[in-house]
C-alpha cells in the first residue's frame, strides 16, 4: 500500500473515531438531560408544588415607646441606644421638686379634711345635747302651764296662765330649732365614719393623684429588650405624651412575608415555614409556622389607595402580608433585628388548617405599673387618718 492510501485510511479511521465519540457524547448529554428532567419533575411533584417561596419578607416586631406622662425636666438618663435593659429597670429620671410639693399639699389637705369631719362629728354631738336640753325645757314649760291652767279658778291670774302658754310656745320653737340644727349637722356625716366621709375621700383621691404624678418622674422599662430611638437629652424640658425612647423586645419578633395573591390558594394557618435570614446566610435556618394572613393587600391600606375605575387600567399582581411566628429558642441563639431581609418557604402540603386565624396572637404585656404607687398611697392615707381622727 502506498503512503497516500495509508494516510487516507488513517484519516477515515480518525473521523470514524471522532464521529463515534460525538455520538457517545450526545447520547450521554441526552441521558443527562433526561435524568435532570426526571429529577426536576420528581422534585416538582414531591416538593416544589407543595412549597411557596418569597424573598419579599422582613423581620417585624413590637416597638414599645416610652413617653413622658407629665410636663417635666429630664435630670438623668440611665440607658442609651443598643443597650439591653430588663423590665422595670430605671431608664429616665425627671425633676421631682414640683411633684413633691404637690404631694405635701395633698397630705395637708387630707389632714385638714379629716380634722374638719372630726369637728363635724363633735358639733353633731353638741347639737344633740342642745336638743336634749331644749326638750327638757319644753317638758318643764308644759308642766308649769298645765298646773296654772288647772288652778285658774282663783289661785293664779289669767295673765300668769298666758305667760305659761307663751313659755311653752317658746320652748317648742327652741326644740324645733335644735332639731333642725341637729339634722343639718348630721347631713354632712350621716352614714359614714371619718375615713369614708365624702370630703375625706375626695382629699384622699387628690393625694393618690399627686403620688401617681410623682411616680411618673421615674420612667422604667416596660419590657425586656434593646433600647432604640433615644431622642431625649439631660436638661431637656419634655411635654406629656412626648416620646423619649423605645424598647424593642427582640425575643418576640416575627416575619411579615409578602406573598403574591396567586400563592395564597393553598396557604393555611399553622403550616410549617422555614426561614433564612440574609444576616446569617443559609447556615442558620429558623423553624416557624403561619400565624395568620393579612386582611388585605398592601395597596388597600396605602395612604392613597389606587382607584382603578378611572383611566387606563393595568392589572398588577397584588401581595398580601403573611405573619410567620418564629421559635423563641432559636431567636435567643441567633437574634434577629427588626427590618432585616429574610426568605420564607411555606410547606402547603397540609391544607386542613383554617384560612383565617381565630385565636388572638399573644402580644407584649405588662402588669399595671401603678400597683406599687397605690400601695404607698394606701399606707400614707391610713397614716394621716390615724393621726388626725383621734
mmCIF file of C-alpha atoms in Angstrom:
data_model
loop_
_atom_site.group_PDB
_atom_site.id
_atom_site.type_symbol
_atom_site.label_atom_id
_atom_site.label_comp_id
_atom_site.label_asym_id
_atom_site.label_seq_id
_atom_site.Cartn_x
_atom_site.Cartn_y
_atom_site.Cartn_z
ATOM 1 C CA UNK A 1 0.000 0.000 0.000
ATOM 2 C CA UNK A 2 1.270 3.396 -0.905
ATOM 3 C CA UNK A 3 1.832 6.117 1.606
ATOM 4 C CA UNK A 4 -1.113 8.205 0.319
ATOM 5 C CA UNK A 5 -3.532 5.292 0.635
ATOM 6 C CA UNK A 6 -2.320 4.569 4.135
ATOM 7 C CA UNK A 7 -2.752 8.200 5.093
ATOM 8 C CA UNK A 8 -6.324 8.266 3.751
ATOM 9 C CA UNK A 9 -7.143 5.112 5.702
ATOM 10 C CA UNK A 10 -5.830 6.620 8.941
ATOM 11 C CA UNK A 11 -7.862 9.758 8.351
ATOM 12 C CA UNK A 12 -11.014 7.691 7.791
ATOM 13 C CA UNK A 13 -10.416 5.769 10.961
ATOM 14 C CA UNK A 14 -9.833 9.012 12.880
ATOM 15 C CA UNK A 15 -13.042 10.530 11.523
ATOM 16 C CA UNK A 16 -14.971 7.392 12.422
ATOM 17 C CA UNK A 17 -13.495 7.550 15.946
ATOM 18 C CA UNK A 18 -14.444 11.219 16.318
ATOM 19 C CA UNK A 19 -17.933 10.547 14.991
ATOM 20 C CA UNK A 20 -18.307 7.685 17.436
ATOM 21 C CA UNK A 21 -17.166 9.919 20.286
ATOM 22 C CA UNK A 22 -19.619 12.631 19.248
ATOM 23 C CA UNK A 23 -22.451 10.125 19.178
ATOM 24 C CA UNK A 24 -21.492 8.894 22.619
ATOM 25 C CA UNK A 25 -21.184 12.469 23.878
ATOM 26 C CA UNK A 26 -24.614 13.416 22.534
ATOM 27 C CA UNK A 27 -26.021 10.211 23.950
ATOM 28 C CA UNK A 28 -24.541 10.906 27.368
ATOM 29 C CA UNK A 29 -25.762 14.508 27.195
ATOM 30 C CA UNK A 30 -29.227 13.333 26.273
ATOM 31 C CA UNK A 31 -29.232 10.809 29.091
ATOM 32 C CA UNK A 32 -28.033 13.522 31.500
ATOM 33 C CA UNK A 33 -30.717 15.929 30.307
ATOM 34 C CA UNK A 34 -33.328 13.217 30.601
ATOM 35 C CA UNK A 35 -32.201 12.352 34.110
ATOM 36 C CA UNK A 36 -32.169 16.052 35.030
ATOM 37 C CA UNK A 37 -35.674 16.459 33.641
ATOM 38 C CA UNK A 38 -36.846 13.386 35.518
ATOM 39 C CA UNK A 39 -35.203 14.662 38.711
ATOM 40 C CA UNK A 40 -36.758 18.095 38.287
ATOM 41 C CA UNK A 41 -40.125 16.504 37.579
ATOM 42 C CA UNK A 42 -39.897 14.317 40.668
ATOM 43 C CA UNK A 43 -38.755 17.308 42.748
ATOM 44 C CA UNK A 44 -41.655 19.369 41.469
ATOM 45 C CA UNK A 45 -44.173 16.554 42.034
ATOM 46 C CA UNK A 46 -42.928 15.708 45.517
ATOM 47 C CA UNK A 47 -41.579 19.002 46.849
ATOM 48 C CA UNK A 48 -41.844 22.153 44.761
ATOM 49 C CA UNK A 49 -45.582 22.113 44.131
ATOM 50 C CA UNK A 50 -46.140 21.885 47.889
ATOM 51 C CA UNK A 51 -43.974 24.889 48.714
ATOM 52 C CA UNK A 52 -44.400 28.638 48.261
ATOM 53 C CA UNK A 53 -41.303 30.834 48.432
ATOM 54 C CA UNK A 54 -40.757 34.569 48.654
ATOM 55 C CA UNK A 55 -37.809 36.796 49.434
ATOM 56 C CA UNK A 56 -40.097 39.814 49.878
ATOM 57 C CA UNK A 57 -40.085 39.187 53.622
ATOM 58 C CA UNK A 58 -38.803 41.168 56.567
ATOM 59 C CA UNK A 59 -38.438 40.835 60.325
ATOM 60 C CA UNK A 60 -41.084 42.738 62.299
ATOM 61 C CA UNK A 61 -41.707 43.235 65.993
ATOM 62 C CA UNK A 62 -43.132 45.450 68.690
ATOM 63 C CA UNK A 63 -41.580 48.851 69.269
ATOM 64 C CA UNK A 64 -42.572 49.803 72.818
ATOM 65 C CA UNK A 65 -42.341 53.581 73.045
ATOM 66 C CA UNK A 66 -41.531 55.135 76.423
ATOM 67 C CA UNK A 67 -43.242 58.522 76.643
ATOM 68 C CA UNK A 68 -43.326 61.252 79.237
ATOM 69 C CA UNK A 69 -46.552 61.238 81.231
ATOM 70 C CA UNK A 70 -46.080 64.701 82.717
ATOM 71 C CA UNK A 71 -44.565 68.047 81.839
ATOM 72 C CA UNK A 72 -41.135 67.935 83.456
ATOM 73 C CA UNK A 73 -37.391 68.428 83.030
ATOM 74 C CA UNK A 74 -35.130 65.431 82.466
ATOM 75 C CA UNK A 75 -32.442 65.164 85.150
ATOM 76 C CA UNK A 76 -30.808 61.778 84.408
ATOM 77 C CA UNK A 77 -30.610 59.095 81.712
ATOM 78 C CA UNK A 78 -29.734 55.519 82.613
ATOM 79 C CA UNK A 79 -29.866 53.829 79.198
ATOM 80 C CA UNK A 80 -28.766 54.540 75.651
ATOM 81 C CA UNK A 81 -29.286 53.112 72.183
ATOM 82 C CA UNK A 82 -28.174 49.489 71.587
ATOM 83 C CA UNK A 83 -28.161 48.705 75.326
ATOM 84 C CA UNK A 84 -30.121 45.758 76.667
ATOM 85 C CA UNK A 85 -32.473 46.520 79.547
ATOM 86 C CA UNK A 86 -34.620 44.425 81.839
ATOM 87 C CA UNK A 87 -38.233 45.050 82.695
ATOM 88 C CA UNK A 88 -38.716 47.670 85.459
ATOM 89 C CA UNK A 89 -35.122 48.880 85.033
ATOM 90 C CA UNK A 90 -34.859 52.648 85.546
ATOM 91 C CA UNK A 91 -34.426 54.496 82.247
ATOM 92 C CA UNK A 92 -35.178 58.190 82.757
ATOM 93 C CA UNK A 93 -35.420 60.443 85.816
ATOM 94 C CA UNK A 94 -37.139 63.831 85.845
ATOM 95 C CA UNK A 95 -37.243 66.726 88.299
ATOM 96 C CA UNK A 96 -39.440 65.743 91.259
ATOM 97 C CA UNK A 97 -39.497 69.091 93.102
ATOM 98 C CA UNK A 98 -42.905 70.269 91.895
ATOM 99 C CA UNK A 99 -44.394 66.797 92.329
ATOM 100 C CA UNK A 100 -43.071 66.597 95.905
ATOM 101 C CA UNK A 101 -44.677 69.939 96.750
ATOM 102 C CA UNK A 102 -47.984 68.715 95.315
ATOM 103 C CA UNK A 103 -47.804 65.576 97.468
ATOM 104 C CA UNK A 104 -47.113 67.596 100.623
ATOM 105 C CA UNK A 105 -50.030 69.919 99.847
ATOM 106 C CA UNK A 106 -52.331 66.951 99.257
ATOM 107 C CA UNK A 107 -51.252 65.382 102.562
ATOM 108 C CA UNK A 108 -52.014 68.625 104.406
ATOM 109 C CA UNK A 109 -55.373 68.884 102.653
ATOM 110 C CA UNK A 110 -56.262 65.332 103.709
ATOM 111 C CA UNK A 111 -55.302 66.045 107.314
ATOM 112 C CA UNK A 112 -57.394 69.248 107.246
ATOM 113 C CA UNK A 113 -60.370 67.362 105.813
ATOM 114 C CA UNK A 114 -60.088 64.625 108.445
ATOM 115 C CA UNK A 115 -59.958 67.178 111.242
ATOM 116 C CA UNK A 116 -62.892 69.080 109.766
ATOM 117 C CA UNK A 117 -65.008 65.947 109.603
ATOM 118 C CA UNK A 118 -63.973 65.023 113.124
ATOM 119 C CA UNK A 119 -65.099 68.524 114.186
ATOM 120 C CA UNK A 120 -68.390 67.947 112.390
ATOM 121 C CA UNK A 121 -68.930 64.784 114.437
ATOM 122 C CA UNK A 122 -68.187 66.747 117.621
ATOM 123 C CA UNK A 123 -70.557 69.527 116.506
ATOM 124 C CA UNK A 124 -73.308 66.974 115.942
ATOM 125 C CA UNK A 125 -72.826 65.633 119.467
ATOM 126 C CA UNK A 126 -73.047 69.187 120.835
ATOM 127 C CA UNK A 127 -76.215 69.872 118.872
ATOM 128 C CA UNK A 128 -77.662 66.608 120.191
ATOM 129 C CA UNK A 129 -77.035 67.821 123.731
ATOM 130 C CA UNK A 130 -78.669 71.175 122.939
ATOM 131 C CA UNK A 131 -81.723 69.359 121.613
ATOM 132 C CA UNK A 132 -81.973 67.291 124.771
ATOM 133 C CA UNK A 133 -81.695 70.436 126.868
ATOM 134 C CA UNK A 134 -84.406 72.155 124.810
ATOM 135 C CA UNK A 135 -86.683 69.130 125.195
ATOM 136 C CA UNK A 136 -86.238 69.229 128.985
ATOM 137 C CA UNK A 137 -87.120 72.934 128.989
ATOM 138 C CA UNK A 138 -90.209 72.224 126.870
ATOM 139 C CA UNK A 139 -91.367 69.493 129.244
ATOM 140 C CA UNK A 140 -90.941 71.864 132.216
ATOM 141 C CA UNK A 141 -92.824 74.657 130.436
ATOM 142 C CA UNK A 142 -95.705 72.350 129.586
ATOM 143 C CA UNK A 143 -95.878 71.114 133.194
ATOM 144 C CA UNK A 144 -95.988 74.707 134.518
ATOM 145 C CA UNK A 145 -98.684 75.611 132.028
ATOM 146 C CA UNK A 146 -100.834 72.614 132.988
ATOM 147 C CA UNK A 147 -100.562 73.434 136.731
ATOM 148 C CA UNK A 148 -101.550 77.066 136.219
ATOM 149 C CA UNK A 149 -104.375 76.104 133.910
ATOM 150 C CA UNK A 150 -105.808 73.691 136.499
ATOM 151 C CA UNK A 151 -105.533 76.352 139.245
ATOM 152 C CA UNK A 152 -107.182 79.055 137.133
ATOM 153 C CA UNK A 153 -110.181 79.167 139.463
ATOM 154 C CA UNK A 154 -108.623 81.815 141.740
ATOM 155 C CA UNK A 155 -105.193 80.647 142.752
ATOM 156 C CA UNK A 156 -103.499 82.179 139.668
ATOM 157 C CA UNK A 157 -104.409 85.006 137.446
ATOM 158 C CA UNK A 158 -105.181 84.774 133.760
ATOM 159 C CA UNK A 159 -102.033 86.727 132.997
ATOM 160 C CA UNK A 160 -99.848 84.040 134.586
ATOM 161 C CA UNK A 161 -101.585 81.386 132.518
ATOM 162 C CA UNK A 162 -100.946 83.386 129.353
ATOM 163 C CA UNK A 163 -97.268 83.755 130.274
ATOM 164 C CA UNK A 164 -97.019 79.989 130.863
ATOM 165 C CA UNK A 165 -98.625 79.353 127.472
ATOM 166 C CA UNK A 166 -96.129 81.681 125.794
ATOM 167 C CA UNK A 167 -93.272 79.877 127.583
ATOM 168 C CA UNK A 168 -94.490 76.566 126.124
ATOM 169 C CA UNK A 169 -94.528 78.045 122.630
ATOM 170 C CA UNK A 170 -91.028 79.467 123.102
ATOM 171 C CA UNK A 171 -89.766 76.080 124.336
ATOM 172 C CA UNK A 172 -91.350 74.330 121.356
ATOM 173 C CA UNK A 173 -89.625 76.774 118.994
ATOM 174 C CA UNK A 174 -86.318 76.126 120.749
ATOM 175 C CA UNK A 175 -86.807 72.367 120.348
ATOM 176 C CA UNK A 176 -87.596 72.756 116.632
ATOM 177 C CA UNK A 177 -84.547 74.960 116.126
ATOM 178 C CA UNK A 178 -82.311 72.464 117.936
ATOM 179 C CA UNK A 179 -83.753 69.574 115.904
ATOM 180 C CA UNK A 180 -83.121 71.455 112.647
ATOM 181 C CA UNK A 181 -79.573 72.200 113.729
ATOM 182 C CA UNK A 182 -79.032 68.528 114.526
ATOM 183 C CA UNK A 183 -80.355 67.463 111.113
ATOM 184 C CA UNK A 184 -78.062 69.947 109.417
ATOM 185 C CA UNK A 185 -75.052 68.765 111.445
ATOM 186 C CA UNK A 186 -75.815 65.130 110.656
ATOM 187 C CA UNK A 187 -76.293 65.757 106.933
ATOM 188 C CA UNK A 188 -72.547 66.076 106.410
ATOM 189 C CA UNK A 189 -71.608 62.988 108.407
ATOM 190 C CA UNK A 190 -74.592 60.669 108.076
ATOM 191 C CA UNK A 191 -73.932 57.073 107.039
ATOM 192 C CA UNK A 192 -70.129 57.210 107.140
ATOM 193 C CA UNK A 193 -67.237 57.429 109.542
ATOM 194 C CA UNK A 194 -64.326 59.836 109.184
ATOM 195 C CA UNK A 195 -62.426 57.633 106.727
ATOM 196 C CA UNK A 196 -65.427 57.197 104.419
ATOM 197 C CA UNK A 197 -66.705 60.754 104.529
ATOM 198 C CA UNK A 198 -67.053 62.286 101.040
ATOM 199 C CA UNK A 199 -64.763 65.213 101.841
ATOM 200 C CA UNK A 200 -62.097 62.881 103.215
ATOM 201 C CA UNK A 201 -62.449 60.550 100.231
ATOM 202 C CA UNK A 202 -62.032 63.492 97.843
ATOM 203 C CA UNK A 203 -58.907 64.657 99.681
ATOM 204 C CA UNK A 204 -57.550 61.081 99.675
ATOM 205 C CA UNK A 205 -58.119 60.875 95.905
ATOM 206 C CA UNK A 206 -56.172 64.122 95.449
ATOM 207 C CA UNK A 207 -53.299 62.691 97.476
ATOM 208 C CA UNK A 208 -53.350 59.494 95.429
ATOM 209 C CA UNK A 209 -53.275 61.501 92.179
ATOM 210 C CA UNK A 210 -50.353 63.592 93.454
ATOM 211 C CA UNK A 211 -48.391 60.466 94.388
ATOM 212 C CA UNK A 212 -49.073 58.925 90.969
ATOM 213 C CA UNK A 213 -47.822 62.112 89.322
ATOM 214 C CA UNK A 214 -44.692 61.950 91.455
ATOM 215 C CA UNK A 215 -44.111 58.331 90.376
ATOM 216 C CA UNK A 216 -44.187 59.477 86.751
ATOM 217 C CA UNK A 217 -40.928 61.306 87.374
ATOM 218 C CA UNK A 218 -39.129 57.929 87.189
ATOM 219 C CA UNK A 219 -39.678 56.009 83.948
ATOM 220 C CA UNK A 220 -38.812 52.311 83.909
ATOM 221 C CA UNK A 221 -38.512 49.816 81.073
ATOM 222 C CA UNK A 222 -41.933 48.293 80.358
ATOM 223 C CA UNK A 223 -40.448 45.080 78.876
ATOM 224 C CA UNK A 224 -37.146 43.286 78.378
ATOM 225 C CA UNK A 225 -35.434 44.436 75.208
ATOM 226 C CA UNK A 226 -32.923 46.696 73.497
ATOM 227 C CA UNK A 227 -33.090 50.493 73.667
ATOM 228 C CA UNK A 228 -33.606 52.300 70.367
ATOM 229 C CA UNK A 229 -34.577 55.741 69.081
ATOM 230 C CA UNK A 230 -33.470 57.688 72.144
ATOM 231 C CA UNK A 231 -34.172 61.326 71.378
ATOM 232 C CA UNK A 232 -34.175 62.921 74.838
ATOM 233 C CA UNK A 233 -31.224 64.674 76.469
ATOM 234 C CA UNK A 234 -30.438 65.589 80.070
ATOM 235 C CA UNK A 235 -31.853 69.005 80.930
ATOM 236 C CA UNK A 236 -34.460 68.877 78.197
ATOM 237 C CA UNK A 237 -37.968 70.090 79.027
ATOM 238 C CA UNK A 238 -40.439 67.476 77.828
ATOM 239 C CA UNK A 239 -44.204 67.581 77.477
ATOM 240 C CA UNK A 240 -46.742 64.960 78.446
ATOM 241 C CA UNK A 241 -47.018 62.365 75.706
ATOM 242 C CA UNK A 242 -43.652 63.173 74.131
ATOM 243 C CA UNK A 243 -41.715 60.037 73.023
ATOM 244 C CA UNK A 244 -38.370 59.763 74.807
ATOM 245 C CA UNK A 245 -37.037 56.399 73.639
ATOM 246 C CA UNK A 246 -38.184 52.957 72.576
ATOM 247 C CA UNK A 247 -37.563 49.433 73.836
ATOM 248 C CA UNK A 248 -37.624 46.613 71.279
ATOM 249 C CA UNK A 249 -38.205 43.111 72.710
ATOM 250 C CA UNK A 250 -36.037 41.031 70.367
ATOM 251 C CA UNK A 251 -37.240 37.788 71.931
ATOM 252 C CA UNK A 252 -40.688 38.419 70.471
ATOM 253 C CA UNK A 253 -40.254 39.150 66.767
ATOM 254 C CA UNK A 254 -41.908 37.634 63.731
ATOM 255 C CA UNK A 255 -41.669 37.690 59.933
ATOM 256 C CA UNK A 256 -44.016 39.545 57.611
ATOM 257 C CA UNK A 257 -43.743 37.751 54.262
ATOM 258 C CA UNK A 258 -45.466 39.402 51.301
ATOM 259 C CA UNK A 259 -46.711 36.585 49.061
ATOM 260 C CA UNK A 260 -48.328 37.097 45.686
ATOM 261 C CA UNK A 261 -52.064 36.573 45.614
ATOM 262 C CA UNK A 262 -51.611 33.579 43.281
ATOM 263 C CA UNK A 263 -49.543 31.893 46.021
ATOM 264 C CA UNK A 264 -52.265 32.013 48.682
ATOM 265 C CA UNK A 265 -54.735 29.452 47.314
ATOM 266 C CA UNK A 266 -53.412 26.587 49.457
ATOM 267 C CA UNK A 267 -51.880 28.584 52.281
ATOM 268 C CA UNK A 268 -53.377 27.895 55.705
ATOM 269 C CA UNK A 269 -52.808 28.984 59.296
ATOM 270 C CA UNK A 270 -50.461 26.626 61.118
ATOM 271 C CA UNK A 271 -48.484 25.412 58.101
ATOM 272 C CA UNK A 272 -44.732 24.932 58.778
ATOM 273 C CA UNK A 273 -42.292 27.509 57.466
ATOM 274 C CA UNK A 274 -38.527 27.564 57.077
ATOM 275 C CA UNK A 275 -36.882 30.985 57.208
ATOM 276 C CA UNK A 276 -33.352 32.015 56.333
ATOM 277 C CA UNK A 277 -32.018 35.465 57.116
ATOM 278 C CA UNK A 278 -29.546 37.366 54.987
ATOM 279 C CA UNK A 279 -27.609 38.334 58.116
ATOM 280 C CA UNK A 280 -26.687 34.689 58.827
ATOM 281 C CA UNK A 281 -26.986 33.232 55.340
ATOM 282 C CA UNK A 282 -28.003 29.640 54.725
ATOM 283 C CA UNK A 283 -26.088 28.369 57.740
ATOM 284 C CA UNK A 284 -28.960 29.250 60.109
ATOM 285 C CA UNK A 285 -32.490 28.072 59.381
ATOM 286 C CA UNK A 286 -35.403 29.169 61.535
ATOM 287 C CA UNK A 287 -38.432 26.956 62.045
ATOM 288 C CA UNK A 288 -41.747 28.761 62.168
ATOM 289 C CA UNK A 289 -45.387 28.485 61.265
ATOM 290 C CA UNK A 290 -48.014 30.602 59.583
ATOM 291 C CA UNK A 291 -49.690 32.673 62.304
ATOM 292 C CA UNK A 292 -52.163 34.463 60.061
ATOM 293 C CA UNK A 293 -52.843 36.038 56.696
ATOM 294 C CA UNK A 294 -53.369 39.750 56.241
ATOM 295 C CA UNK A 295 -56.834 41.236 55.889
ATOM 296 C CA UNK A 296 -55.917 42.940 52.620
ATOM 297 C CA UNK A 297 -53.149 43.766 50.211
ATOM 298 C CA UNK A 298 -50.636 46.488 50.864
ATOM 299 C CA UNK A 299 -52.252 48.816 48.336
ATOM 300 C CA UNK A 300 -55.595 48.610 50.118
ATOM 301 C CA UNK A 301 -54.090 50.185 53.253
ATOM 302 C CA UNK A 302 -51.930 52.746 51.469
ATOM 303 C CA UNK A 303 -52.324 56.436 52.217
ATOM 304 C CA UNK A 304 -53.616 56.929 48.680
ATOM 305 C CA UNK A 305 -55.186 53.614 47.626
ATOM 306 C CA UNK A 306 -55.390 53.002 43.854
ATOM 307 C CA UNK A 307 -58.620 53.839 42.034
ATOM 308 C CA UNK A 308 -58.829 51.524 39.040
ATOM 309 C CA UNK A 309 -62.238 52.724 37.841
ATOM 310 C CA UNK A 310 -60.771 55.704 36.022
ATOM 311 C CA UNK A 311 -58.234 55.957 33.224
ATOM 312 C CA UNK A 312 -56.381 53.113 31.600
ATOM 313 C CA UNK A 313 -56.166 50.041 33.792
ATOM 314 C CA UNK A 314 -53.220 47.693 34.076
ATOM 315 C CA UNK A 315 -53.588 44.586 36.184
ATOM 316 C CA UNK A 316 -50.853 44.243 38.775
ATOM 317 C CA UNK A 317 -50.423 41.128 40.874
ATOM 318 C CA UNK A 318 -51.023 42.143 44.477
ATOM 319 C CA UNK A 319 -49.165 40.915 47.542
ATOM 320 C CA UNK A 320 -50.724 40.041 50.880
ATOM 321 C CA UNK A 321 -48.672 40.071 54.109
ATOM 322 C CA UNK A 322 -48.462 36.712 55.878
ATOM 323 C CA UNK A 323 -47.309 36.691 59.507
ATOM 324 C CA UNK A 324 -44.884 33.906 60.415
ATOM 325 C CA UNK A 325 -44.241 33.094 64.059
ATOM 326 C CA UNK A 326 -40.684 32.058 64.941
ATOM 327 C CA UNK A 327 -39.270 29.752 67.586
ATOM 328 C CA UNK A 328 -38.246 31.701 70.692
ATOM 329 C CA UNK A 329 -35.347 29.339 71.473
ATOM 330 C CA UNK A 330 -33.808 29.915 68.048
ATOM 331 C CA UNK A 331 -34.187 33.670 68.477
ATOM 332 C CA UNK A 332 -32.175 33.508 71.692
ATOM 333 C CA UNK A 333 -29.315 31.687 69.946
ATOM 334 C CA UNK A 334 -29.438 33.816 66.790
ATOM 335 C CA UNK A 335 -31.312 37.070 67.482
ATOM 336 C CA UNK A 336 -32.893 38.994 64.648
ATOM 337 C CA UNK A 337 -33.333 42.749 64.301
ATOM 338 C CA UNK A 338 -36.431 44.484 63.061
ATOM 339 C CA UNK A 339 -36.324 45.222 59.342
ATOM 340 C CA UNK A 340 -33.840 42.515 58.316
ATOM 341 C CA UNK A 341 -34.433 40.753 54.996
ATOM 342 C CA UNK A 342 -35.324 37.056 55.070
ATOM 343 C CA UNK A 343 -36.514 34.336 52.708
ATOM 344 C CA UNK A 344 -39.599 32.345 53.708
ATOM 345 C CA UNK A 345 -40.592 28.909 52.414
ATOM 346 C CA UNK A 346 -44.057 27.668 53.361
ATOM 347 C CA UNK A 347 -44.938 23.977 53.199
ATOM 348 C CA UNK A 348 -48.503 23.947 51.801
ATOM 349 C CA UNK A 349 -48.905 20.165 51.608
ATOM 350 C CA UNK A 350 -51.324 20.146 54.572
ATOM 351 C CA UNK A 351 -54.362 22.294 53.764
ATOM 352 C CA UNK A 352 -56.504 21.234 56.729
ATOM 353 C CA UNK A 353 -55.826 24.408 58.705
ATOM 354 C CA UNK A 354 -58.103 27.463 58.798
ATOM 355 C CA UNK A 355 -57.872 30.276 56.282
ATOM 356 C CA UNK A 356 -58.264 32.931 58.984
ATOM 357 C CA UNK A 357 -56.619 32.929 62.400
ATOM 358 C CA UNK A 358 -59.230 32.639 65.150
ATOM 359 C CA UNK A 359 -57.149 32.841 68.332
ATOM 360 C CA UNK A 360 -55.634 36.240 69.140
ATOM 361 C CA UNK A 361 -51.860 36.395 68.971
ATOM 362 C CA UNK A 362 -50.020 36.814 72.250
ATOM 363 C CA UNK A 363 -48.533 40.265 72.388
ATOM 364 C CA UNK A 364 -46.247 42.138 74.724
ATOM 365 C CA UNK A 365 -47.990 42.509 78.055
ATOM 366 C CA UNK A 366 -47.082 44.060 81.380
ATOM 367 C CA UNK A 367 -48.780 44.496 84.729
ATOM 368 C CA UNK A 368 -50.174 47.816 85.885
ATOM 369 C CA UNK A 369 -47.176 49.965 86.729
ATOM 370 C CA UNK A 370 -49.161 51.944 89.358
ATOM 371 C CA UNK A 371 -49.745 48.967 91.688
ATOM 372 C CA UNK A 372 -46.780 49.869 93.900
ATOM 373 C CA UNK A 373 -47.852 53.518 93.948
ATOM 374 C CA UNK A 374 -51.380 52.507 95.024
ATOM 375 C CA UNK A 375 -49.929 50.536 97.945
ATOM 376 C CA UNK A 376 -47.825 53.529 99.015
ATOM 377 C CA UNK A 377 -50.833 55.825 98.721
ATOM 378 C CA UNK A 378 -52.976 53.482 100.813
ATOM 379 C CA UNK A 379 -50.319 53.438 103.545
ATOM 380 C CA UNK A 380 -49.980 57.225 103.523
ATOM 381 C CA UNK A 381 -53.750 57.776 103.663
ATOM 382 C CA UNK A 382 -54.149 55.309 106.549
ATOM 383 C CA UNK A 383 -51.335 57.026 108.477
ATOM 384 C CA UNK A 384 -52.765 60.533 108.013
ATOM 385 C CA UNK A 385 -56.280 59.460 109.006
ATOM 386 C CA UNK A 386 -54.953 57.682 112.076
ATOM 387 C CA UNK A 387 -53.059 60.800 113.152
ATOM 388 C CA UNK A 388 -55.972 63.197 112.579
ATOM 389 C CA UNK A 389 -59.059 61.200 113.540
ATOM 390 C CA UNK A 390 -58.495 60.842 117.271
#
